[in-house]
Coordinates of C-alpha atoms in Angstrom, one line a residue:
M1 CA 0.0 0.0 0.0
V2 CA 1.1 3.6 -0.7
P3 CA 1.2 5.5 2.6
T4 CA -1.4 8.3 2.8
A5 CA -2.1 11.1 5.4
E6 CA -5.0 13.3 6.2
G7 CA -4.4 17.1 5.9
R8 CA -2.8 19.3 3.4
A9 CA 0.7 20.6 2.5
E10 CA 1.8 23.9 1.0
L11 CA 5.0 24.9 -0.7
V12 CA 6.1 28.3 0.6
L13 CA 7.6 30.7 -1.9
P14 CA 8.7 34.4 -1.5
A15 CA 6.0 36.5 -3.1
G16 CA 8.0 39.6 -4.1
D17 CA 5.3 41.9 -5.6
L18 CA 2.3 39.9 -4.3
D19 CA -0.2 41.4 -6.8
A20 CA 2.0 40.7 -9.8
S21 CA 2.9 37.2 -8.7
L22 CA -0.7 36.3 -7.9
A23 CA -1.8 37.5 -11.3
F24 CA 1.0 35.4 -13.0
F25 CA 0.0 32.2 -11.2
T26 CA -3.7 32.6 -11.7
D27 CA -3.1 33.3 -15.5
L28 CA -1.2 30.0 -15.6
G29 CA -4.3 28.2 -14.3
F30 CA -3.8 28.2 -10.5
A31 CA -6.9 29.1 -8.4
L32 CA -6.9 31.5 -5.5
E33 CA -7.8 29.8 -2.3
A34 CA -7.0 32.5 0.3
T35 CA -5.4 35.8 0.9
F36 CA -4.7 37.7 4.1
P37 CA -4.7 40.0 6.0
A38 CA -7.6 41.7 4.3
D39 CA -6.5 45.3 4.8
A40 CA -3.0 44.8 3.5
P41 CA -2.5 41.3 1.9
E42 CA 0.9 39.7 2.4
V43 CA 0.0 36.1 1.8
A44 CA -1.9 34.4 -1.1
I45 CA -2.5 30.7 -1.3
V46 CA -3.1 29.2 -4.8
S47 CA -3.7 25.7 -5.9
G48 CA -3.8 23.8 -9.2
F49 CA -2.3 20.9 -11.1
G50 CA -2.1 18.9 -7.8
L51 CA 0.1 21.6 -6.1
R52 CA -0.6 24.2 -3.4
L53 CA 1.6 27.3 -3.2
R54 CA 1.8 29.8 -0.4
L55 CA 3.1 33.1 -1.8
D56 CA 4.4 35.0 1.2
A57 CA 5.6 38.6 0.9
R58 CA 7.2 38.3 4.3
T59 CA 9.5 35.5 3.2
S60 CA 12.8 35.8 1.3
G61 CA 15.1 33.2 -0.2
D62 CA 15.2 30.8 -3.1
P63 CA 12.1 31.4 -5.3
G64 CA 12.2 27.8 -6.4
R65 CA 11.5 25.9 -9.6
V66 CA 8.2 24.4 -10.6
I67 CA 7.7 21.8 -13.4
L68 CA 4.1 22.1 -14.7
H69 CA 2.7 19.4 -16.9
R70 CA -0.6 20.3 -18.5
E71 CA -2.8 18.9 -21.3
G72 CA -1.9 20.3 -24.7
G73 CA 0.8 22.5 -23.2
R74 CA 3.7 23.3 -25.3
A75 CA 7.2 23.3 -23.8
E76 CA 8.2 26.7 -22.6
D77 CA 10.3 28.2 -19.7
L78 CA 8.8 31.1 -17.8
V79 CA 9.9 33.3 -14.8
A80 CA 7.3 34.6 -12.4
P81 CA 7.6 38.1 -11.0
N82 CA 8.8 36.6 -7.7
G83 CA 11.6 34.8 -9.5
T84 CA 10.1 31.3 -9.5
R85 CA 11.1 29.4 -12.6
I86 CA 8.2 27.6 -14.3
E87 CA 9.0 24.9 -16.8
V88 CA 5.8 24.1 -18.7
R89 CA 5.8 20.7 -20.3
P90 CA 3.2 18.4 -22.0
L91 CA 1.1 16.3 -19.7
V92 CA 2.4 13.1 -21.4
V93 CA 6.1 13.3 -22.2
P94 CA 7.1 10.8 -25.0
L95 CA 9.4 8.0 -23.9
R96 CA 12.9 8.8 -24.8
V97 CA 15.1 5.9 -25.9
P98 CA 18.7 7.0 -26.4
P99 CA 20.7 5.7 -29.4
V100 CA 22.7 2.6 -28.6
A101 CA 26.4 2.9 -28.0
P102 CA 27.5 -0.8 -28.4
S103 CA 30.4 -2.1 -26.4
Y104 CA 31.9 -5.3 -25.0
V105 CA 30.9 -5.7 -21.3
L106 CA 32.0 -8.4 -18.9
T107 CA 30.6 -8.3 -15.4
K108 CA 31.9 -10.8 -12.8
L109 CA 29.9 -11.8 -9.7
G110 CA 32.8 -12.6 -7.4
D111 CA 33.2 -11.5 -3.8
D112 CA 33.9 -7.9 -4.7
A113 CA 30.6 -7.4 -6.7
S114 CA 29.0 -4.1 -5.9
W115 CA 25.4 -4.1 -4.6
T116 CA 23.2 -1.1 -3.9
V117 CA 19.9 -0.8 -2.1
G118 CA 17.1 0.0 -4.5
R119 CA 13.3 0.2 -4.6
A120 CA 11.4 -1.6 -1.8
G121 CA 14.6 -2.5 0.0
M122 CA 15.8 -4.8 -2.8
R123 CA 19.6 -5.2 -3.5
Y124 CA 20.7 -4.4 -7.0
R125 CA 23.8 -5.3 -9.0
D126 CA 24.4 -3.5 -12.3
L127 CA 25.2 -6.0 -15.1
I128 CA 25.7 -3.3 -17.8
P129 CA 27.5 -0.5 -16.1
D130 CA 27.9 1.6 -19.3
R131 CA 24.2 1.1 -20.1
Q132 CA 25.1 0.9 -23.8
G133 CA 24.7 4.7 -24.1
G134 CA 21.7 4.7 -21.8
R135 CA 19.6 2.4 -24.0
F136 CA 19.7 -0.7 -21.8
V137 CA 19.8 -1.7 -18.1
A138 CA 20.2 -5.2 -16.7
S139 CA 20.2 -5.9 -13.0
H140 CA 20.9 -8.9 -10.8
I141 CA 18.4 -8.4 -7.9
R142 CA 18.4 -10.0 -4.5
V143 CA 14.8 -9.6 -3.3
G144 CA 14.8 -10.9 0.2
E145 CA 12.5 -13.3 2.0
G146 CA 8.9 -13.3 3.1
E147 CA 6.4 -10.5 2.4
V148 CA 7.7 -7.7 0.2
A149 CA 7.0 -4.1 1.1
D150 CA 5.8 -3.5 -2.5
Y151 CA 2.9 -1.5 -3.9
V152 CA 1.0 -1.5 -7.2
H153 CA 3.2 0.2 -9.7
Y154 CA 4.1 0.3 -13.4
H155 CA 7.0 1.3 -15.6
R156 CA 7.2 3.6 -18.6
V157 CA 9.4 1.4 -20.8
R158 CA 10.0 0.1 -24.3
F159 CA 10.9 -3.4 -23.0
Q160 CA 11.1 -5.2 -19.7
M161 CA 11.4 -8.8 -18.6
I162 CA 12.1 -10.6 -15.3
F163 CA 13.8 -13.9 -15.1
C164 CA 13.7 -15.8 -11.7
Y165 CA 17.3 -17.0 -11.1
R166 CA 17.0 -18.5 -7.6
G167 CA 14.2 -19.2 -5.2
W168 CA 10.6 -18.1 -6.0
T169 CA 8.5 -15.0 -6.0
R170 CA 4.7 -14.5 -5.8
L171 CA 3.4 -11.9 -8.2
L172 CA 0.3 -10.0 -9.2
Y173 CA -0.4 -8.5 -12.6
E174 CA -3.2 -6.3 -13.9
D175 CA -5.9 -8.3 -15.7
Q176 CA -4.0 -11.6 -15.2
G177 CA -6.0 -13.1 -12.4
P178 CA -4.9 -14.2 -8.9
A179 CA -1.3 -14.2 -7.7
F180 CA 1.0 -16.9 -9.1
V181 CA 4.4 -18.2 -8.1
L182 CA 7.3 -17.6 -10.5
Q183 CA 9.9 -20.4 -9.9
A184 CA 13.6 -20.5 -10.6
G185 CA 14.2 -20.8 -14.4
E186 CA 10.9 -19.1 -15.3
C187 CA 10.3 -15.5 -16.5
V188 CA 7.6 -12.9 -17.3
L189 CA 7.4 -10.3 -20.0
Q190 CA 6.1 -7.1 -18.4
P191 CA 4.5 -5.0 -21.2
P192 CA 4.8 -1.2 -20.9
E193 CA 2.7 0.2 -18.1
I194 CA 1.1 -3.0 -16.9
R195 CA 0.3 -2.6 -13.2
H196 CA 1.9 -5.2 -10.9
R197 CA 3.1 -6.0 -7.4
V198 CA 5.5 -8.3 -5.8
V199 CA 3.7 -10.1 -2.9
E200 CA 6.3 -12.3 -1.3
C201 CA 9.5 -14.2 -2.0
G202 CA 11.1 -17.5 -0.8
P203 CA 14.5 -17.6 0.8
G204 CA 17.4 -16.7 -1.3
T205 CA 15.3 -15.3 -4.2
E206 CA 17.3 -13.6 -6.9
V207 CA 16.0 -12.3 -10.3
V208 CA 17.6 -10.8 -13.4
E209 CA 15.8 -7.8 -14.9
I210 CA 16.4 -6.4 -18.4
G211 CA 14.9 -3.1 -19.5
C212 CA 15.0 -0.4 -22.2
P213 CA 15.6 2.5 -21.8
A214 CA 18.1 2.3 -18.9
I215 CA 16.5 5.3 -17.1
H216 CA 12.8 5.0 -16.9
E217 CA 10.0 6.1 -14.6
T218 CA 8.4 3.8 -12.0
L219 CA 5.0 5.2 -11.1
T220 CA 2.5 4.1 -8.4
D221 CA -1.2 3.4 -8.9
A222 CA -2.8 3.7 -5.5
A223 CA -6.3 3.5 -7.0
L224 CA -5.9 0.0 -8.4
V225 CA -6.1 -3.1 -6.1
L226 CA -4.7 -6.3 -7.3
P227 CA -5.9 -8.8 -8.2
N228 CA -8.5 -6.8 -10.1
A229 CA -11.9 -8.1 -11.1
K230 CA -11.2 -7.9 -14.9
L231 CA -9.6 -10.9 -16.5
D232 CA -8.1 -10.3 -19.9
P233 CA -4.9 -12.3 -20.5
T234 CA -4.8 -11.3 -24.2
R235 CA -4.9 -7.5 -23.5
V236 CA -2.4 -5.6 -25.6
F237 CA -0.2 -3.0 -23.8
S238 CA 1.6 -0.8 -26.3
G239 CA 1.8 -3.6 -28.8
Q240 CA 2.8 -6.3 -26.3
T241 CA 1.0 -8.9 -24.2
F242 CA 1.8 -10.3 -20.8
T243 CA 3.4 -13.7 -20.9
R244 CA 4.6 -16.1 -18.3
H245 CA 7.1 -18.9 -19.1
E246 CA 6.6 -22.0 -17.1
R247 CA 9.6 -24.3 -17.0
V248 CA 7.6 -27.5 -16.6
K249 CA 5.8 -26.8 -19.9
A250 CA 8.9 -26.1 -21.9
A251 CA 11.1 -28.4 -24.1
W252 CA 14.7 -28.3 -25.2
E253 CA 15.0 -27.8 -28.9
P254 CA 17.9 -27.3 -31.5
S255 CA 19.1 -23.7 -31.0
G256 CA 20.8 -23.0 -34.3
V257 CA 24.0 -22.4 -32.4
Q258 CA 26.7 -25.1 -32.5
G259 CA 27.0 -27.0 -29.2
F260 CA 23.8 -25.7 -27.6
L261 CA 20.2 -26.7 -27.1
A262 CA 17.6 -24.0 -26.4
R263 CA 14.5 -23.4 -24.3
D264 CA 12.5 -20.6 -25.8
L265 CA 10.9 -18.2 -23.2
G266 CA 8.1 -16.8 -25.4
I267 CA 9.4 -13.2 -25.4
A268 CA 9.5 -12.9 -29.2
R269 CA 5.8 -13.8 -29.5
A270 CA 4.7 -11.5 -26.7
T271 CA 6.7 -8.5 -28.0
R272 CA 5.8 -9.1 -31.6
G273 CA 9.4 -9.6 -32.5
L274 CA 10.8 -6.6 -30.6
A275 CA 12.9 -8.9 -28.4
D276 CA 13.9 -12.5 -27.9
A277 CA 15.0 -14.6 -24.9
R278 CA 15.9 -18.2 -24.3
V279 CA 18.0 -20.4 -22.1
L280 CA 20.9 -22.1 -23.9
K281 CA 22.2 -25.5 -22.5
A282 CA 25.4 -27.2 -23.5
D283 CA 24.7 -30.3 -25.5
G284 CA 27.9 -32.2 -24.6
A285 CA 30.4 -30.8 -27.2
A286 CA 33.6 -29.5 -25.7
N287 CA 33.4 -26.1 -27.6
G288 CA 30.8 -24.0 -29.2
G289 CA 31.0 -22.6 -32.7
P290 CA 31.8 -19.0 -33.5
R291 CA 28.8 -16.6 -33.4
T292 CA 28.0 -13.0 -34.2
H293 CA 24.8 -10.9 -34.3
D294 CA 23.5 -7.7 -35.9
G295 CA 21.1 -6.5 -33.2
E296 CA 21.1 -3.6 -30.7
L297 CA 21.8 -5.9 -27.8
S298 CA 23.1 -9.4 -27.1
F299 CA 23.1 -10.0 -23.4
E300 CA 24.0 -13.3 -21.7
F301 CA 23.9 -14.3 -18.0
V302 CA 25.5 -17.5 -16.8
L303 CA 22.9 -19.4 -14.8
E304 CA 24.8 -22.6 -14.0
G305 CA 28.1 -24.2 -14.9
A306 CA 31.3 -22.8 -16.2
A307 CA 32.9 -21.9 -19.6
T308 CA 35.5 -19.7 -21.3
L309 CA 34.3 -16.7 -23.3
V310 CA 36.5 -15.8 -26.3
C311 CA 35.6 -12.6 -28.1
E312 CA 37.6 -10.9 -30.8
G313 CA 39.8 -8.1 -29.5
Q314 CA 39.3 -9.2 -25.9
S315 CA 41.2 -11.4 -23.5
P316 CA 39.6 -14.9 -22.9
A317 CA 37.6 -14.9 -19.7
R318 CA 36.5 -17.8 -17.5
L319 CA 32.8 -17.6 -16.7
A320 CA 31.0 -18.8 -13.6
P321 CA 27.4 -18.6 -12.3
G322 CA 26.3 -14.9 -11.9
D323 CA 28.7 -13.6 -14.6
A324 CA 27.2 -11.6 -17.4
F325 CA 28.4 -10.3 -20.8
V326 CA 27.3 -8.1 -23.7
I327 CA 28.7 -8.7 -27.2
P328 CA 28.6 -5.7 -29.6
A329 CA 27.1 -6.2 -33.0
G330 CA 29.5 -7.5 -35.6
A331 CA 31.9 -9.0 -33.1
T332 CA 32.7 -12.7 -33.3
F333 CA 32.7 -14.7 -30.1
R334 CA 32.4 -18.3 -28.9
V335 CA 31.9 -20.1 -25.6
D336 CA 34.6 -22.8 -25.1
E337 CA 35.7 -25.3 -22.4
R338 CA 32.1 -25.7 -21.2
S339 CA 31.1 -27.7 -18.2
P340 CA 28.3 -30.3 -18.8
D341 CA 25.8 -28.4 -16.7
L342 CA 26.3 -25.0 -18.4
E343 CA 23.2 -22.9 -18.9
I344 CA 23.1 -19.3 -20.1
L345 CA 20.2 -16.9 -20.3
E346 CA 20.3 -15.0 -23.6
V347 CA 18.3 -11.8 -24.3
S348 CA 18.5 -10.0 -27.6
L349 CA 16.9 -6.8 -29.1
P350 CA 15.5 -6.6 -31.6
R351 CA 14.8 -10.2 -32.3
A352 CA 18.1 -11.2 -33.9
R353 CA 19.4 -14.4 -32.4
G354 CA 23.1 -15.0 -32.6
V355 CA 23.9 -17.4 -35.4
D356 CA 27.0 -19.4 -36.3
A357 CA 29.5 -17.1 -38.0
L358 CA 30.6 -18.2 -41.5

């Protein structure tokens, strides 16, 4: 639940010339609530756009900065008579996806891995520190155990998926029915702006989250209670549908990559080809064949086992569970010296699976 409190709050700003400032803010669309004292006004209270301002002629200091989002508003920057900067912006700001800056990335888990505390107390490890120019983010998340202090929320994204790496987590999604348990080896595709909530987690739960763009808004929806009464599993959110991959219903199939079988996670279908994801499993051969790709992103996370990553222009690297790497488009790479239990999560955008290099 999102905490709420009875009462009201006001942002105090120096008024300067009170009459001029009051006229400026009411012209913007704020409504006058109060002014006093009557014989020589020094304070005016205005409200609008979800904000209450106390313009006080007896106060000095920083006149502040207000970002005002309004329907049909064109972007402009204004300065009130009291010095307050007003940044007028459209009510709905288009999602900005930065151009990709491809690079080779290798992130080792190890004992010196850096973890930070993020939303709802969860611990985050950055798997793509350079964010590929701000286009992508991938996080290894340790969720904790028991009930999660989460709330109904949603993300303004182009793409986002969650893969359960260890343990289990109970989740709720808008229009998808009652809570369900996501087990290790399973994943969900979260379409843009679908409301959801993490209910609880088992001991040692860890997930891998991949999103685009790297910096995106997480917004609350205090009005929606999950599970909601509506059931619509085929609902389309910005061209995508919610999907849940269940490991027990999946089969290993030829991958098209020498030395690997694959378990498809259903992401290509749910995103209409925007992205793809699968788990690759060593099929017994000692080495894998050379691969390359021509997409925006080729991200891989070692789930189990060990191997050696060989990428052109880079030093060979021994891989262990929890390690992750990104291969830039056009680079040739291979995964050699694989242990029999090797499994790797592979995510690519757009749908452009790595293929054997000729």
